XYZ file of C-alpha atoms in Angstrom:
558
model
C 17.411 -70.049 -27.009
C 20.895 -71.535 -27.126
C 20.865 -75.030 -28.536
C 24.210 -76.875 -28.763
C 24.065 -79.666 -31.271
C 24.773 -82.765 -29.277
C 22.536 -85.729 -28.856
C 22.534 -89.460 -28.520
C 20.572 -92.186 -30.214
C 17.576 -93.806 -28.539
C 16.615 -97.424 -29.210
C 13.594 -97.620 -31.489
C 10.552 -99.650 -30.650
C 6.785 -99.632 -30.387
C 5.194 -97.149 -28.024
C 3.895 -99.667 -25.539
C 3.860 -99.757 -21.792
C 6.672 -102.289 -21.523
C 9.103 -100.132 -23.527
C 8.068 -97.067 -21.544
C 8.793 -98.807 -18.262
C 12.101 -100.135 -19.505
C 13.238 -96.750 -20.783
C 12.394 -95.027 -17.551
C 14.258 -97.662 -15.586
C 17.342 -97.358 -17.783
C 17.519 -93.598 -17.257
C 16.636 -93.717 -13.557
C 19.068 -91.777 -11.358
C 21.445 -93.944 -9.313
C 22.615 -93.808 -5.712
C 26.155 -94.441 -4.501
C 25.113 -97.517 -2.536
C 23.682 -100.758 -3.895
C 20.886 -100.612 -1.307
C 19.946 -97.155 -2.503
C 19.859 -98.338 -6.096
C 17.719 -101.355 -5.252
C 15.276 -99.304 -3.167
C 14.940 -96.662 -5.860
C 14.282 -99.314 -8.498
C 11.619 -100.863 -6.313
C 9.923 -97.482 -5.908
C 10.040 -96.823 -9.658
C 8.592 -100.263 -10.423
C 5.789 -99.587 -7.951
C 4.996 -96.148 -9.411
C 5.138 -97.386 -13.008
C 2.860 -100.271 -12.147
C 0.433 -97.658 -10.808
C 0.689 -95.742 -14.092
C 0.075 -98.945 -16.046
C -2.894 -99.799 -13.855
C -4.500 -96.373 -14.426
C -3.863 -96.668 -18.176
C -5.502 -100.068 -18.360
C -8.500 -98.934 -16.283
C -9.058 -95.943 -18.575
C -8.793 -98.138 -21.664
C -11.253 -100.722 -20.374
C -13.726 -98.726 -18.265
C -13.750 -95.061 -19.407
C -17.157 -93.874 -20.651
C -15.810 -93.164 -24.152
C -13.329 -95.087 -26.231
C -9.928 -93.375 -26.163
C -6.722 -93.649 -28.153
C -3.996 -95.286 -26.106
C -1.281 -93.281 -27.853
C -2.962 -90.020 -26.897
C -3.073 -91.122 -23.266
C 0.587 -92.130 -23.213
C 1.747 -88.962 -24.975
C -0.378 -86.947 -22.553
C 1.299 -88.751 -19.672
C 4.734 -87.960 -21.085
C 3.867 -84.280 -21.507
C 2.464 -84.147 -17.983
C 5.634 -85.705 -16.598
C 7.870 -83.179 -18.370
C 5.731 -80.244 -17.236
C 6.927 -80.912 -13.687
C 10.492 -80.042 -14.774
C 10.856 -76.669 -16.533
C 9.111 -74.838 -19.404
C 11.980 -75.540 -21.808
C 11.906 -79.341 -21.494
C 9.334 -80.687 -23.945
C 8.280 -83.818 -25.785
C 8.126 -83.230 -29.535
C 5.707 -85.289 -31.600
C 6.511 -86.018 -35.243
C 5.211 -82.691 -36.568
C 6.729 -80.615 -33.783
C 10.100 -82.305 -34.248
C 10.085 -81.663 -38.001
C 8.909 -78.069 -37.480
C 11.765 -77.495 -35.058
C 14.254 -78.725 -37.624
C 12.726 -76.416 -40.251
C 12.699 -73.512 -37.795
C 16.494 -73.592 -37.447
C 17.044 -72.814 -41.144
C 16.649 -69.050 -40.698
C 13.357 -68.020 -42.356
C 9.671 -68.876 -41.900
C 6.182 -67.437 -42.289
C 5.195 -65.852 -39.013
C 4.670 -62.678 -36.991
C 8.200 -61.905 -35.883
C 8.062 -62.460 -32.123
C 10.126 -64.473 -29.666
C 7.900 -66.175 -27.107
C 8.347 -68.061 -23.859
C 6.188 -69.493 -21.094
C 6.449 -67.250 -18.022
C 4.504 -68.168 -14.880
C 2.438 -70.536 -17.073
C 1.429 -67.676 -19.415
C 2.419 -67.358 -23.085
C 4.588 -64.235 -23.070
C 6.381 -62.185 -25.708
C 10.081 -61.962 -24.866
C 10.661 -59.491 -27.679
C 9.501 -58.640 -31.196
C 12.011 -59.150 -34.017
C 12.882 -55.836 -35.614
C 11.476 -55.067 -39.055
C 8.714 -57.698 -38.814
C 4.886 -57.373 -38.791
C 4.716 -57.709 -34.996
C 7.396 -55.069 -34.467
C 5.712 -52.603 -36.823
C 2.369 -52.980 -35.053
C 3.906 -52.234 -31.656
C 3.939 -55.670 -29.997
C 6.163 -55.324 -26.926
C 8.328 -57.558 -24.802
C 6.290 -58.616 -21.774
C 2.975 -58.727 -23.637
C 0.969 -61.786 -22.571
C -0.818 -63.561 -25.418
C -4.071 -64.836 -23.939
C -5.936 -65.748 -27.154
C -4.947 -66.874 -30.639
C -7.910 -66.790 -33.033
C -10.214 -66.703 -29.969
C -8.633 -69.895 -28.602
C -7.389 -69.458 -25.003
C -3.656 -70.066 -24.700
C -3.848 -71.291 -21.116
C -1.842 -74.501 -20.863
C -0.041 -73.903 -24.178
C 3.592 -74.820 -24.623
C 5.777 -72.601 -26.793
C 5.453 -75.172 -29.570
C 1.640 -75.090 -29.336
C 1.745 -71.344 -29.861
C 4.238 -71.530 -32.736
C 2.022 -74.064 -34.484
C -0.875 -71.586 -34.472
C 1.075 -68.397 -35.098
C 3.097 -69.589 -38.068
C 1.479 -70.008 -41.450
C 1.696 -69.208 -45.158
C 2.982 -65.778 -46.102
C 0.169 -63.243 -46.553
C -2.364 -64.990 -44.305
C -3.635 -63.284 -41.157
C -3.897 -64.264 -37.520
C -5.655 -62.435 -34.685
C -4.257 -62.398 -31.163
C -5.448 -60.797 -27.932
C -2.855 -59.648 -25.451
C -2.691 -58.320 -21.928
C -0.222 -55.504 -21.363
C 0.993 -54.196 -18.031
C -0.642 -50.849 -17.225
C -3.325 -51.145 -19.916
C -6.948 -51.917 -19.022
C -8.635 -54.698 -20.953
C -7.207 -56.822 -23.741
C -5.571 -55.437 -26.881
C -6.529 -57.125 -30.153
C -4.095 -57.308 -33.076
C -4.722 -58.761 -36.522
C -1.308 -59.443 -38.030
C -0.422 -60.448 -41.580
C 2.162 -63.229 -41.638
C 5.390 -62.650 -43.528
C 8.606 -64.515 -44.238
C 10.803 -63.710 -41.262
C 14.395 -63.228 -42.383
C 16.667 -62.995 -39.426
C 19.388 -60.332 -39.532
C 21.957 -60.057 -36.757
C 23.170 -56.456 -37.127
C 20.279 -54.452 -38.567
C 21.554 -51.000 -37.568
C 24.821 -49.151 -37.020
C 25.782 -45.474 -36.889
C 28.093 -42.969 -35.216
C 26.875 -40.251 -32.829
C 29.228 -37.692 -31.277
C 32.208 -39.935 -31.987
C 30.634 -43.014 -30.387
C 29.962 -46.055 -32.562
C 26.635 -47.823 -32.150
C 25.683 -51.336 -33.253
C 22.338 -53.022 -32.756
C 22.727 -56.776 -32.279
C 19.296 -58.371 -32.655
C 20.102 -62.106 -32.463
C 22.838 -64.737 -32.555
C 22.662 -66.755 -35.773
C 25.223 -68.436 -38.050
C 27.055 -65.306 -39.222
C 26.503 -62.964 -36.271
C 30.150 -62.597 -35.277
C 31.148 -61.946 -38.899
C 28.412 -59.343 -39.315
C 29.335 -57.657 -36.032
C 33.062 -57.615 -36.801
C 32.350 -56.112 -40.222
C 30.044 -53.461 -38.728
C 32.603 -52.463 -36.087
C 35.365 -52.386 -38.693
C 33.352 -49.961 -40.830
C 32.782 -47.722 -37.802
C 36.484 -47.801 -36.896
C 37.381 -46.844 -40.447
C 35.415 -43.618 -40.006
C 36.838 -43.156 -36.501
C 35.229 -43.770 -33.093
C 36.151 -42.987 -29.493
C 33.890 -45.616 -27.922
C 31.495 -48.430 -28.792
C 27.912 -49.013 -27.642
C 26.572 -52.533 -28.275
C 22.789 -52.689 -27.952
C 21.546 -56.140 -26.869
C 18.081 -55.035 -25.763
C 15.372 -57.442 -26.827
C 17.961 -59.906 -28.148
C 16.606 -63.367 -27.224
C 19.861 -65.189 -27.935
C 20.657 -67.928 -30.441
C 23.649 -70.139 -31.174
C 26.183 -70.844 -28.446
C 29.168 -70.782 -30.792
C 28.191 -67.280 -31.872
C 27.895 -66.083 -28.268
C 31.465 -67.332 -27.807
C 32.665 -65.794 -31.091
C 31.116 -62.393 -30.260
C 32.667 -62.441 -26.783
C 35.951 -63.335 -28.463
C 35.876 -59.934 -30.206
C 35.978 -58.118 -26.865
C 38.094 -60.382 -24.631
C 41.729 -61.446 -24.799
C 43.351 -64.812 -25.411
C 43.010 -67.284 -22.549
C 40.111 -65.541 -20.826
C 37.170 -67.766 -19.896
C 33.954 -66.740 -21.670
C 31.363 -69.122 -20.198
C 31.116 -72.606 -18.749
C 28.313 -75.134 -18.410
C 27.480 -77.517 -15.589
C 25.043 -80.412 -15.599
C 24.532 -83.781 -13.938
C 26.542 -85.701 -16.548
C 30.248 -85.116 -16.950
C 29.955 -84.610 -20.724
C 27.709 -81.570 -20.143
C 30.452 -79.774 -18.206
C 32.233 -77.604 -20.765
C 34.468 -74.528 -20.749
C 34.671 -71.981 -23.555
C 37.830 -69.885 -23.615
C 38.901 -66.952 -25.802
C 41.456 -68.195 -28.326
C 42.959 -64.931 -29.620
C 43.740 -61.357 -28.574
C 40.910 -58.857 -29.014
C 41.090 -57.363 -32.521
C 39.367 -54.178 -31.380
C 41.174 -50.958 -30.579
C 41.423 -49.874 -26.950
C 38.359 -47.724 -26.460
C 35.548 -47.739 -23.861
C 32.799 -50.331 -24.350
C 29.209 -50.130 -23.108
C 26.748 -53.031 -23.439
C 23.056 -52.122 -23.178
C 20.638 -54.821 -21.942
C 17.041 -55.095 -20.757
C 14.466 -57.695 -19.694
C 14.352 -59.034 -23.262
C 18.100 -59.756 -23.373
C 18.396 -63.497 -22.899
C 20.603 -66.530 -23.320
C 23.515 -65.686 -25.673
C 23.048 -61.976 -24.869
C 23.610 -62.786 -21.212
C 26.717 -64.840 -21.985
C 28.272 -61.875 -23.811
C 27.249 -59.210 -21.282
C 28.272 -61.434 -18.355
C 31.728 -62.071 -19.837
C 32.280 -58.374 -20.616
C 31.240 -57.464 -17.071
C 33.242 -60.163 -15.282
C 36.476 -59.305 -17.125
C 35.891 -55.534 -16.630
C 36.156 -55.050 -20.391
C 33.198 -52.662 -20.415
C 30.173 -51.405 -18.507
C 26.840 -53.210 -18.672
C 23.960 -50.729 -18.450
C 20.167 -50.757 -18.753
C 17.817 -53.128 -16.911
C 18.114 -56.619 -15.427
C 18.333 -59.230 -18.185
C 15.870 -62.096 -18.713
C 17.663 -64.954 -16.943
C 17.567 -67.705 -19.601
C 20.746 -69.640 -19.077
C 19.850 -73.288 -19.565
C 21.096 -75.676 -22.239
C 18.527 -77.638 -24.237
C 19.685 -80.735 -26.090
C 17.398 -82.018 -28.833
C 17.396 -85.812 -28.585
C 15.897 -87.932 -31.381
C 13.408 -90.567 -30.246
C 11.684 -93.446 -31.975
C 8.661 -92.880 -34.263
C 10.278 -89.654 -35.596
C 9.664 -87.896 -32.290
C 12.095 -85.870 -30.219
C 12.854 -84.694 -26.716
C 14.051 -81.170 -26.001
C 15.710 -81.697 -22.648
C 17.418 -79.252 -20.322
C 20.801 -80.834 -19.650
C 22.970 -78.060 -18.172
C 23.108 -74.422 -17.116
C 25.383 -71.569 -18.119
C 27.738 -69.758 -15.738
C 29.669 -66.527 -16.215
C 33.468 -66.482 -15.692
C 33.031 -65.367 -12.062
C 30.775 -68.375 -11.384
C 27.344 -66.716 -11.553
C 24.529 -68.939 -12.807
C 22.778 -67.043 -15.592
C 19.556 -69.018 -15.307
C 16.611 -67.835 -13.240
C 14.539 -70.765 -11.998
C 11.334 -70.745 -14.067
C 9.733 -73.306 -11.808
C 9.379 -70.714 -9.044
C 6.532 -68.446 -10.152
C 7.233 -66.126 -7.233
C 10.805 -65.383 -8.330
C 10.942 -61.825 -9.634
C 13.656 -60.071 -11.599
C 15.180 -57.522 -9.232
C 16.398 -54.127 -10.356
C 19.832 -52.822 -9.515
C 18.268 -50.540 -6.887
C 16.569 -53.518 -5.254
C 19.825 -55.437 -5.198
C 21.582 -52.501 -3.514
C 18.999 -52.586 -0.747
C 20.089 -55.030 1.964
C 16.646 -56.539 2.444
C 16.222 -57.214 -1.292
C 19.805 -58.263 -2.013
C 20.353 -60.422 1.067
C 19.209 -63.578 -0.723
C 21.495 -63.047 -3.729
C 24.985 -64.434 -3.713
C 27.754 -61.882 -4.285
C 30.536 -62.596 -6.781
C 33.411 -60.399 -7.929
C 34.778 -59.365 -11.286
C 38.425 -59.759 -12.272
C 39.142 -56.306 -10.807
C 37.149 -57.001 -7.629
C 33.874 -55.221 -8.407
C 30.842 -56.872 -6.711
C 28.287 -58.505 -9.031
C 25.214 -60.530 -8.115
C 24.004 -64.059 -8.794
C 20.417 -65.243 -8.730
C 19.726 -65.294 -12.446
C 20.179 -62.791 -15.242
C 22.788 -60.064 -15.493
C 22.397 -57.084 -13.155
C 23.677 -53.947 -14.938
C 26.486 -51.853 -13.498
C 24.368 -48.771 -14.165
C 20.587 -49.001 -14.114
C 18.763 -46.959 -16.773
C 14.978 -46.880 -16.906
C 13.072 -46.771 -20.175
C 10.246 -44.321 -20.706
C 6.751 -45.828 -20.595
C 4.869 -44.850 -23.739
C 1.566 -43.035 -23.324
C -1.873 -44.377 -24.185
C -2.150 -42.293 -27.349
C 1.275 -43.487 -28.557
C 0.346 -47.111 -27.886
C -2.922 -46.630 -29.772
C -1.154 -45.027 -32.738
C 1.264 -47.977 -32.952
C -1.379 -50.651 -32.457
C -3.730 -49.198 -35.058
C -0.845 -48.551 -37.494
C -1.742 -44.848 -37.685
C 1.834 -43.741 -38.393
C 2.124 -46.316 -41.148
C -1.233 -45.446 -42.720
C -0.468 -41.730 -42.666
C 3.011 -42.263 -44.146
C 1.665 -44.377 -47.006
C -0.894 -41.719 -47.904
C 1.514 -38.786 -47.474
C 4.359 -40.321 -49.476
C 2.007 -40.984 -52.390
C 1.388 -37.258 -52.941
C 4.469 -35.499 -51.494
C 8.180 -35.549 -52.209
C 10.300 -36.337 -49.162
C 13.930 -35.204 -49.244
C 16.723 -35.564 -46.647
C 16.140 -33.157 -43.784
C 12.346 -33.316 -44.105
C 10.538 -32.650 -40.828
C 6.973 -32.628 -39.514
C 5.406 -29.195 -40.085
C 2.372 -27.936 -38.175
C 0.188 -28.610 -41.229
C 1.434 -32.170 -41.499
C 0.833 -32.705 -37.785
C -2.699 -31.290 -38.024
C -3.499 -33.720 -40.851
C -2.213 -36.601 -38.761
C -4.397 -35.575 -35.811
C -7.453 -35.852 -38.064
C -6.582 -39.511 -38.544
C -6.065 -39.929 -34.795
C -9.500 -38.466 -34.019
C -11.119 -40.693 -36.656
C -9.597 -43.973 -35.512
C -8.698 -43.450 -31.840
C -11.814 -42.095 -30.191
C -10.716 -43.313 -26.763
C -7.980 -40.648 -26.436
C -8.622 -37.002 -25.568
C -6.996 -33.696 -26.542
C -5.066 -33.430 -23.280
C -3.427 -36.827 -23.841
C -2.597 -35.856 -27.407
C -1.066 -32.533 -26.315
C 1.150 -34.263 -23.740
C 2.404 -36.729 -26.349
C 2.954 -34.239 -29.201
C 6.749 -34.540 -29.298
C 6.552 -38.329 -29.505
C 3.699 -38.323 -32.034
C 5.702 -36.045 -34.310
C 8.648 -38.412 -34.016
C 6.422 -41.368 -34.957
C 5.202 -39.550 -38.079
C 8.751 -38.673 -39.123
C 9.949 -42.214 -38.415
C 7.445 -43.892 -40.709
C 7.773 -41.308 -43.488
C 11.550 -41.737 -43.368
C 11.033 -45.495 -43.528
C 8.971 -45.080 -46.683
C 11.427 -42.632 -48.215
C 14.852 -43.819 -47.032
C 14.456 -47.280 -45.457
C 14.645 -48.941 -42.041
C 18.077 -47.557 -41.092
C 16.895 -43.948 -41.465
C 13.684 -44.716 -39.578
C 15.633 -46.326 -36.738
C 17.927 -43.325 -36.330
C 14.869 -41.056 -36.122
C 13.380 -43.316 -33.445
C 16.521 -43.068 -31.293
C 15.641 -39.415 -30.624
C 12.842 -40.597 -28.305
C 14.728 -43.588 -26.862
C 15.552 -42.197 -23.421
C 17.387 -45.341 -22.365
C 19.670 -45.210 -25.397
C 20.331 -41.484 -24.979
C 21.318 -42.061 -21.344
C 23.658 -44.862 -22.451
C 25.372 -42.475 -24.887
C 25.714 -39.910 -22.077
C 27.802 -42.379 -20.045
C 30.661 -41.829 -22.499
C 30.907 -38.222 -21.277
C 32.514 -39.571 -18.098
C 33.714 -42.935 -19.435
C 36.266 -41.586 -21.908
C 38.939 -44.285 -21.654
C 39.102 -47.951 -20.635
C 40.963 -46.882 -17.482
C 37.897 -44.892 -16.346
C 35.753 -48.016 -15.926
C 36.420 -48.650 -12.236
C 35.869 -45.028 -11.213
C 32.655 -44.674 -13.210
C 31.308 -48.001 -11.959
C 32.148 -47.196 -8.335
C 30.601 -43.730 -8.555
C 27.301 -45.056 -9.872
C 27.281 -47.903 -7.332
C 27.775 -45.394 -4.504
C 24.969 -43.210 -5.847
C 22.685 -46.229 -6.091
C 23.415 -47.309 -2.531
C 22.877 -43.744 -1.270
C 19.488 -43.592 -2.976
C 18.535 -46.972 -1.516
C 19.603 -45.849 1.968
C 17.624 -42.611 1.644
C 14.550 -44.527 0.493
C 14.891 -46.914 3.443
C 15.221 -43.969 5.820
C 12.134 -42.283 4.370
C 10.213 -45.545 4.625
C 11.256 -45.988 8.256
C 10.263 -42.384 9.009
C 6.869 -42.899 7.417
C 6.404 -46.029 9.524
C 7.195 -44.142 12.731
C 4.760 -41.398 11.763
C 1.971 -43.881 11.146
C 2.774 -45.668 14.394
C 2.661 -42.372 16.308
C -0.654 -41.377 14.741
C -2.126 -44.716 15.715
C -1.071 -44.213 19.323
C 1.530 -46.985 19.301
C 4.978 -46.843 20.788
C 7.874 -46.365 18.394
C 10.655 -48.836 19.062
């Protein structure tokens, strides 16, 4: 979540009905005409009198005695729920927790969460954390925390229950797309230290950097990582923003500044108030050498990630590939209130240089993220506004960043999911490393694999031999990954894991045709033409199938 630090003071006072009415009247929207203003005020007075009347009736006549403060706070929360999931009232504890949460480390699980269609949803796990190691995935819906249903929870409600002292445990139950029943995880809390650039390496002359979040020193870390890759020598750069939930606005601007040139617009904001309308422009020439750039995104790439990828795409500095991004492009201002409370209020939205609104309207539960193929299809893309990059390439509005080249990610099998969820790789690696020496170049032998399968059969009785046989290549990779983690650390484990990351491998393959910055337009156009041809063929097949069904039913084809 991007959170610019601007706010204004609010007059302190007791939380009583009179002050509530006055505050709401002060901040009431105004019309151009005096008559409009007067009529609106009259309507607000009437509605607030109704609220006051209900409050007084509950206080005097309800069957049980109730706390007036609880009623008023409940009314405030209910009012804000009609806006968007990111606008929230913060009581004293929530406000203080939010301030603590911005300091960079806390005891928790290591997941970024959001409310999607009124369901508590994992946007992405943070790499190297307990949740990531257990296989929690972006898109997982958390339905229970310690057997308490999460229905109606705000993000802050969930954080309050998920965070806790280091070493304590919390049990959650999740629903995952394509998996029957609920999955139960018991996770040990740990201090979550946020690192912006956890991994970097060079493969076939192409530099790779994994950017996991946007915090205070992200641009410095990224610049240092790229500099070290350039020192070795690279012919292209792949920036991986998958699962990156965003972070600080100034860092989104500073990272974009690395890729763009002086004077180029990076992002702008628009809101109802003039002071929320801001423009952020690159202030220096790009320090990077002139080589091809690819930015990899997915449904977990949000907020600051979308600012960077949108700017790179709009200025034709590089290709954006992967899957449609999340669509979180709203600005939340944290406003201090009386009684040590706060208000996290959506005050503006972010727009890419071409004018695309990054934000996807969360209030519309029927709004779906469309794939690049869907956008290419006239019927799916007709309701999305078309914009153009600096070089004239068509790009689409409607929320999120649509990649220039769509790349699907492999769906992991049931046995793989079970091995991750039950920590079988980790358990096996701990036992194996205790009795065997692991040297560089170590690989999974048939004997090692057979020993691992014994553990699988002991702890995963719901998978059969056929499923195991189909997943052998990936199971062997999981074993090697965790043993390398034990022996050589997270960087070595991550590089092993990239061997089964089909999306990442396809992104690297793009550099086989995208060998120079001047190739961008040709490569982009070729893939767009292929996408449109596939969409047209699919539409033709669908129409043919419809005619066949109509003919079989005895109807007349028209």
